[in-house]
């Protein structure tokens, strides 16, 4: 597994370099499901690049990835879960606050996760048998404090409608943030800067964070406190297990 | 004025160094007007440090500053407007996404502004007779695009209640972000990453940005489209003049 992990880190760094090299070119922005659901030529190119490299080294592995229709079930065999550019709207409009994410599973067991915040240069890697780190520095295990001392994050739509009580939770906490990217928000949870991140997410949005967070005391759950399915789009939250009940007391009540 | 500007840049850099040096120590967090209105020992120390340096070099200048009760009127004489740490809640909870801000006025005319995002290392400086730059690179003048291609930012409370139509504006745009800091949000407007930032703000929150943005095509206005007073807490927006009417068509209607 160490070789596979080293290989994964290398190709994600290469994907970051590829983005840096090409992000000033015409991005060929297109709309997917809605006027604000963007995809660029680079999302597709970076995904192709990652899959090509993995496939030529590990031809029997399969893929679950954001662009196109690769949807391997995470529970069976050796599966790579890939989000080539998470936070595409930030990428297009800001040129920052986006990340490359890769997660690797064997028969449903997360072996490692990688989140690469390309512009900040923060490279989160580990989980499974590997210590979760940012830029080779160990990430801090979750440390309990009063809810009032933590910031929380979610998506703006949920905040507007107080869906699942996100606004109530934020008002009981120190405040609510909206970064417009799962990877950037999860990275802030993993580094102890946010208590939780709550949003509607696909497997490639949360796979890497869920593997990275496990030994630090975090879990990615549905908003009802159940296991995520790694298959459909679900309302999802990453929470420290130690404060899960307190968080759910704001969230779950609204169901 | 060149000497004064160079002096200001030096002391703001020094303030940043002071923060970096002391931010791992006990911050002595206190609450001001509410449980989420935080102030730390460092806010006060950094303000004292800035004011001491300015006062010993320019003993006749006066001050309008966040901590304490220095409230010089910006319209009269030589006035420094100072926010020692803007985004104190981010500073305390995240150790990032905060900035030092300094603005300088002579008889109500903005001469220069400085925003220093300490952790990112981004130093915005200029305005008045000086070209607005980030890290000595000229900032881009505002470039018009369809509203749908821009992100907007505001505070979470306004988003929750759709106050002044912020949620409506965000839904007509590419999306809404909440960064929890005026300086970080204004820096993103100044670098073309956000169309507008809307929040309740004090003079020290918007003074530097308003000077920096002028020659780039931006204005800081009240939410009703009037001049800000540089005196009281007001609902404020930084907008590109070229799209002011379009933005106001979402915002002002709600009044």
PDB file of N, CA, C and O in Angstrom, chain A residues 40-85:
ATOM      1  N   UNK A  40     -15.324  22.842 -16.555  1.00  0.00           N
ATOM      2  CA  UNK A  40     -14.388  23.426 -17.515  1.00  0.00           C
ATOM      3  C   UNK A  40     -13.631  22.307 -18.228  1.00  0.00           C
ATOM      4  O   UNK A  40     -13.645  21.146 -17.790  1.00  0.00           O
ATOM      5  N   UNK A  41     -12.958  22.710 -19.291  1.00  0.00           N
ATOM      6  CA  UNK A  41     -12.087  21.781 -20.013  1.00  0.00           C
ATOM      7  C   UNK A  41     -11.071  21.173 -19.052  1.00  0.00           C
ATOM      8  O   UNK A  41     -10.735  19.997 -19.143  1.00  0.00           O
ATOM      9  N   UNK A  42     -10.604  21.972 -18.079  1.00  0.00           N
ATOM     10  CA  UNK A  42      -9.568  21.482 -17.167  1.00  0.00           C
ATOM     11  C   UNK A  42     -10.105  20.409 -16.215  1.00  0.00           C
ATOM     12  O   UNK A  42      -9.364  19.485 -15.857  1.00  0.00           O
ATOM     13  N   UNK A  43     -11.376  20.533 -15.774  1.00  0.00           N
ATOM     14  CA  UNK A  43     -11.946  19.451 -14.944  1.00  0.00           C
ATOM     15  C   UNK A  43     -11.797  18.122 -15.681  1.00  0.00           C
ATOM     16  O   UNK A  43     -11.370  17.112 -15.110  1.00  0.00           O
ATOM     17  N   UNK A  44     -12.188  18.153 -16.959  1.00  0.00           N
ATOM     18  CA  UNK A  44     -12.167  16.911 -17.754  1.00  0.00           C
ATOM     19  C   UNK A  44     -10.733  16.448 -18.037  1.00  0.00           C
ATOM     20  O   UNK A  44     -10.417  15.269 -17.891  1.00  0.00           O
ATOM     21  N   UNK A  45      -9.876  17.398 -18.423  1.00  0.00           N
ATOM     22  CA  UNK A  45      -8.484  17.031 -18.742  1.00  0.00           C
ATOM     23  C   UNK A  45      -7.769  16.446 -17.519  1.00  0.00           C
ATOM     24  O   UNK A  45      -7.018  15.469 -17.638  1.00  0.00           O
ATOM     25  N   UNK A  46      -7.988  17.077 -16.366  1.00  0.00           N
ATOM     26  CA  UNK A  46      -7.285  16.612 -15.160  1.00  0.00           C
ATOM     27  C   UNK A  46      -7.796  15.232 -14.750  1.00  0.00           C
ATOM     28  O   UNK A  46      -7.019  14.358 -14.350  1.00  0.00           O
ATOM     29  N   UNK A  47      -9.111  15.026 -14.888  1.00  0.00           N
ATOM     30  CA  UNK A  47      -9.638  13.698 -14.575  1.00  0.00           C
ATOM     31  C   UNK A  47      -9.057  12.656 -15.539  1.00  0.00           C
ATOM     32  O   UNK A  47      -8.614  11.580 -15.098  1.00  0.00           O
ATOM     33  N   UNK A  48      -9.029  12.965 -16.825  1.00  0.00           N
ATOM     34  CA  UNK A  48      -8.467  12.021 -17.810  1.00  0.00           C
ATOM     35  C   UNK A  48      -7.012  11.692 -17.483  1.00  0.00           C
ATOM     36  O   UNK A  48      -6.587  10.536 -17.539  1.00  0.00           O
ATOM     37  N   UNK A  49      -6.277  12.734 -17.144  1.00  0.00           N
ATOM     38  CA  UNK A  49      -4.858  12.582 -16.811  1.00  0.00           C
ATOM     39  C   UNK A  49      -4.667  11.643 -15.613  1.00  0.00           C
ATOM     40  O   UNK A  49      -3.845  10.719 -15.646  1.00  0.00           O
ATOM     41  N   UNK A  50      -5.473  11.853 -14.570  1.00  0.00           N
ATOM     42  CA  UNK A  50      -5.352  11.011 -13.369  1.00  0.00           C
ATOM     43  C   UNK A  50      -5.730   9.570 -13.696  1.00  0.00           C
ATOM     44  O   UNK A  50      -5.027   8.618 -13.322  1.00  0.00           O
ATOM     45  N   UNK A  51      -6.843   9.401 -14.396  1.00  0.00           N
ATOM     46  CA  UNK A  51      -7.327   8.048 -14.670  1.00  0.00           C
ATOM     47  C   UNK A  51      -6.363   7.302 -15.591  1.00  0.00           C
ATOM     48  O   UNK A  51      -6.072   6.123 -15.385  1.00  0.00           O
ATOM     49  N   UNK A  52      -5.840   7.995 -16.574  1.00  0.00           N
ATOM     50  CA  UNK A  52      -4.880   7.380 -17.495  1.00  0.00           C
ATOM     51  C   UNK A  52      -3.667   6.852 -16.725  1.00  0.00           C
ATOM     52  O   UNK A  52      -3.235   5.711 -16.926  1.00  0.00           O
ATOM     53  N   UNK A  53      -3.135   7.686 -15.839  1.00  0.00           N
ATOM     54  CA  UNK A  53      -1.945   7.273 -15.077  1.00  0.00           C
ATOM     55  C   UNK A  53      -2.245   6.096 -14.154  1.00  0.00           C
ATOM     56  O   UNK A  53      -1.457   5.159 -14.032  1.00  0.00           O
ATOM     57  N   UNK A  54      -3.391   6.163 -13.489  1.00  0.00           N
ATOM     58  CA  UNK A  54      -3.743   5.063 -12.577  1.00  0.00           C
ATOM     59  C   UNK A  54      -3.993   3.793 -13.382  1.00  0.00           C
ATOM     60  O   UNK A  54      -3.501   2.711 -13.035  1.00  0.00           O
ATOM     61  N   UNK A  55      -4.737   3.925 -14.471  1.00  0.00           N
ATOM     62  CA  UNK A  55      -5.093   2.741 -15.260  1.00  0.00           C
ATOM     63  C   UNK A  55      -3.859   2.061 -15.846  1.00  0.00           C
ATOM     64  O   UNK A  55      -3.781   0.824 -15.884  1.00  0.00           O
ATOM     65  N   UNK A  56      -2.866   2.859 -16.258  1.00  0.00           N
ATOM     66  CA  UNK A  56      -1.702   2.201 -16.877  1.00  0.00           C
ATOM     67  C   UNK A  56      -0.839   1.511 -15.819  1.00  0.00           C
ATOM     68  O   UNK A  56      -0.160   0.539 -16.104  1.00  0.00           O
ATOM     69  N   UNK A  57      -0.909   1.994 -14.575  1.00  0.00           N
ATOM     70  CA  UNK A  57      -0.128   1.332 -13.524  1.00  0.00           C
ATOM     71  C   UNK A  57      -0.923   0.220 -12.838  1.00  0.00           C
ATOM     72  O   UNK A  57      -0.363  -0.804 -12.441  1.00  0.00           O
ATOM     73  N   UNK A  58      -2.225   0.437 -12.670  1.00  0.00           N
ATOM     74  CA  UNK A  58      -3.083  -0.547 -11.986  1.00  0.00           C
ATOM     75  C   UNK A  58      -4.281  -0.875 -12.876  1.00  0.00           C
ATOM     76  O   UNK A  58      -5.404  -0.416 -12.626  1.00  0.00           O
ATOM     77  N   UNK A  59      -4.072  -1.651 -13.919  1.00  0.00           N
ATOM     78  CA  UNK A  59      -5.120  -1.851 -14.936  1.00  0.00           C
ATOM     79  C   UNK A  59      -6.388  -2.524 -14.417  1.00  0.00           C
ATOM     80  O   UNK A  59      -7.428  -2.429 -15.068  1.00  0.00           O
ATOM     81  N   UNK A  60      -6.326  -3.164 -13.268  1.00  0.00           N
ATOM     82  CA  UNK A  60      -7.530  -3.852 -12.773  1.00  0.00           C
ATOM     83  C   UNK A  60      -8.360  -3.003 -11.811  1.00  0.00           C
ATOM     84  O   UNK A  60      -9.442  -3.404 -11.393  1.00  0.00           O
ATOM     85  N   UNK A  61      -7.849  -1.826 -11.443  1.00  0.00           N
ATOM     86  CA  UNK A  61      -8.596  -0.963 -10.521  1.00  0.00           C
ATOM     87  C   UNK A  61      -9.738  -0.278 -11.256  1.00  0.00           C
ATOM     88  O   UNK A  61      -9.686  -0.082 -12.464  1.00  0.00           O
ATOM     89  N   UNK A  62     -10.762   0.102 -10.507  1.00  0.00           N
ATOM     90  CA  UNK A  62     -11.880   0.812 -11.150  1.00  0.00           C
ATOM     91  C   UNK A  62     -12.071   2.208 -10.535  1.00  0.00           C
ATOM     92  O   UNK A  62     -11.375   2.576  -9.580  1.00  0.00           O
ATOM     93  N   UNK A  63     -13.034   2.958 -11.085  1.00  0.00           N
ATOM     94  CA  UNK A  63     -13.122   4.390 -10.802  1.00  0.00           C
ATOM     95  C   UNK A  63     -14.541   4.863 -10.517  1.00  0.00           C
ATOM     96  O   UNK A  63     -15.491   4.406 -11.158  1.00  0.00           O
ATOM     97  N   UNK A  64     -14.621   5.797  -9.574  1.00  0.00           N
ATOM     98  CA  UNK A  64     -15.848   6.563  -9.374  1.00  0.00           C
ATOM     99  C   UNK A  64     -15.409   8.019  -9.435  1.00  0.00           C
ATOM    100  O   UNK A  64     -14.636   8.471  -8.578  1.00  0.00           O
ATOM    101  N   UNK A  65     -15.839   8.746 -10.468  1.00  0.00           N
ATOM    102  CA  UNK A  65     -15.273  10.078 -10.689  1.00  0.00           C
ATOM    103  C   UNK A  65     -16.354  11.062 -11.106  1.00  0.00           C
ATOM    104  O   UNK A  65     -17.381  10.676 -11.669  1.00  0.00           O
ATOM    105  N   UNK A  66     -16.086  12.371 -10.826  1.00  0.00           N
ATOM    106  CA  UNK A  66     -17.141  13.364 -11.021  1.00  0.00           C
ATOM    107  C   UNK A  66     -17.575  13.516 -12.480  1.00  0.00           C
ATOM    108  O   UNK A  66     -18.754  13.492 -12.775  1.00  0.00           O
ATOM    109  N   UNK A  67     -16.622  13.730 -13.361  1.00  0.00           N
ATOM    110  CA  UNK A  67     -16.995  14.018 -14.748  1.00  0.00           C
ATOM    111  C   UNK A  67     -17.204  12.708 -15.520  1.00  0.00           C
ATOM    112  O   UNK A  67     -16.519  11.728 -15.275  1.00  0.00           O
ATOM    113  N   UNK A  68     -18.139  12.719 -16.456  1.00  0.00           N
ATOM    114  CA  UNK A  68     -18.410  11.521 -17.237  1.00  0.00           C
ATOM    115  C   UNK A  68     -19.250  10.524 -16.464  1.00  0.00           C
ATOM    116  O   UNK A  68     -20.020  10.895 -15.576  1.00  0.00           O
ATOM    117  N   UNK A  69     -19.078   9.212 -16.754  1.00  0.00           N
ATOM    118  CA  UNK A  69     -19.999   8.246 -16.148  1.00  0.00           C
ATOM    119  C   UNK A  69     -19.287   7.059 -15.518  1.00  0.00           C
ATOM    120  O   UNK A  69     -19.778   5.937 -15.554  1.00  0.00           O
ATOM    121  N   UNK A  70     -18.127   7.315 -14.943  1.00  0.00           N
ATOM    122  CA  UNK A  70     -17.439   6.260 -14.199  1.00  0.00           C
ATOM    123  C   UNK A  70     -18.028   6.213 -12.795  1.00  0.00           C
ATOM    124  O   UNK A  70     -17.874   7.149 -12.017  1.00  0.00           O
ATOM    125  N   UNK A  71     -18.729   5.134 -12.475  1.00  0.00           N
ATOM    126  CA  UNK A  71     -19.439   5.083 -11.203  1.00  0.00           C
ATOM    127  C   UNK A  71     -19.256   3.731 -10.509  1.00  0.00           C
ATOM    128  O   UNK A  71     -20.238   3.069 -10.140  1.00  0.00           O
ATOM    129  N   UNK A  72     -18.009   3.295 -10.339  1.00  0.00           N
ATOM    130  CA  UNK A  72     -17.761   2.017  -9.665  1.00  0.00           C
ATOM    131  C   UNK A  72     -18.299   2.069  -8.238  1.00  0.00           C
ATOM    132  O   UNK A  72     -18.240   3.110  -7.584  1.00  0.00           O
ATOM    133  N   UNK A  73     -18.821   0.960  -7.759  1.00  0.00           N
ATOM    134  CA  UNK A  73     -19.289   0.877  -6.368  1.00  0.00           C
ATOM    135  C   UNK A  73     -18.071   0.759  -5.456  1.00  0.00           C
ATOM    136  O   UNK A  73     -17.197  -0.085  -5.671  1.00  0.00           O
ATOM    137  N   UNK A  74     -18.020   1.639  -4.456  1.00  0.00           N
ATOM    138  CA  UNK A  74     -16.852   1.711  -3.577  1.00  0.00           C
ATOM    139  C   UNK A  74     -16.668   0.419  -2.765  1.00  0.00           C
ATOM    140  O   UNK A  74     -15.554   0.057  -2.392  1.00  0.00           O
ATOM    141  N   UNK A  75     -17.738  -0.315  -2.549  1.00  0.00           N
ATOM    142  CA  UNK A  75     -17.694  -1.501  -1.685  1.00  0.00           C
ATOM    143  C   UNK A  75     -17.009  -2.713  -2.287  1.00  0.00           C
ATOM    144  O   UNK A  75     -16.718  -3.685  -1.589  1.00  0.00           O
ATOM    145  N   UNK A  76     -16.749  -2.676  -3.602  1.00  0.00           N
ATOM    146  CA  UNK A  76     -16.227  -3.882  -4.267  1.00  0.00           C
ATOM    147  C   UNK A  76     -14.903  -3.641  -4.970  1.00  0.00           C
ATOM    148  O   UNK A  76     -14.823  -2.779  -5.843  1.00  0.00           O
ATOM    149  N   UNK A  77     -13.884  -4.394  -4.618  1.00  0.00           N
ATOM    150  CA  UNK A  77     -12.604  -4.324  -5.321  1.00  0.00           C
ATOM    151  C   UNK A  77     -11.818  -3.075  -4.992  1.00  0.00           C
ATOM    152  O   UNK A  77     -12.046  -2.420  -3.966  1.00  0.00           O
ATOM    153  N   UNK A  78     -10.887  -2.741  -5.889  1.00  0.00           N
ATOM    154  CA  UNK A  78      -9.980  -1.611  -5.699  1.00  0.00           C
ATOM    155  C   UNK A  78     -10.524  -0.411  -6.467  1.00  0.00           C
ATOM    156  O   UNK A  78     -10.526  -0.427  -7.699  1.00  0.00           O
ATOM    157  N   UNK A  79     -10.960   0.583  -5.746  1.00  0.00           N
ATOM    158  CA  UNK A  79     -11.685   1.693  -6.374  1.00  0.00           C
ATOM    159  C   UNK A  79     -11.054   3.033  -6.026  1.00  0.00           C
ATOM    160  O   UNK A  79     -10.809   3.341  -4.848  1.00  0.00           O
ATOM    161  N   UNK A  80     -10.806   3.829  -7.058  1.00  0.00           N
ATOM    162  CA  UNK A  80     -10.316   5.209  -6.889  1.00  0.00           C
ATOM    163  C   UNK A  80     -11.492   6.157  -7.045  1.00  0.00           C
ATOM    164  O   UNK A  80     -12.200   6.088  -8.046  1.00  0.00           O
ATOM    165  N   UNK A  81     -11.659   7.041  -6.053  1.00  0.00           N
ATOM    166  CA  UNK A  81     -12.724   8.045  -6.129  1.00  0.00           C
ATOM    167  C   UNK A  81     -12.055   9.391  -6.398  1.00  0.00           C
ATOM    168  O   UNK A  81     -11.172   9.815  -5.646  1.00  0.00           O
ATOM    169  N   UNK A  82     -12.475  10.046  -7.474  1.00  0.00           N
ATOM    170  CA  UNK A  82     -11.724  11.203  -7.979  1.00  0.00           C
ATOM    171  C   UNK A  82     -12.616  12.421  -8.201  1.00  0.00           C
ATOM    172  O   UNK A  82     -13.657  12.332  -8.856  1.00  0.00           O
ATOM    173  N   UNK A  83     -12.220  13.548  -7.635  1.00  0.00           N
ATOM    174  CA  UNK A  83     -12.801  14.837  -8.025  1.00  0.00           C
ATOM    175  C   UNK A  83     -11.644  15.688  -8.560  1.00  0.00           C
ATOM    176  O   UNK A  83     -10.812  16.173  -7.793  1.00  0.00           O
ATOM    177  N   UNK A  84     -11.566  15.839  -9.883  1.00  0.00           N
ATOM    178  CA  UNK A  84     -10.375  16.480 -10.464  1.00  0.00           C
ATOM    179  C   UNK A  84     -10.222  17.930 -10.018  1.00  0.00           C
ATOM    180  O   UNK A  84      -9.117  18.380  -9.721  1.00  0.00           O
ATOM    181  N   UNK A  85     -11.348  18.690 -10.015  1.00  0.00           N
ATOM    182  CA  UNK A  85     -11.321  20.061  -9.482  1.00  0.00           C
ATOM    183  C   UNK A  85     -12.593  20.235  -8.664  1.00  0.00           C
ATOM    184  O   UNK A  85     -13.688  20.371  -9.217  1.00  0.00           O
TER     185      UNK A  85
END
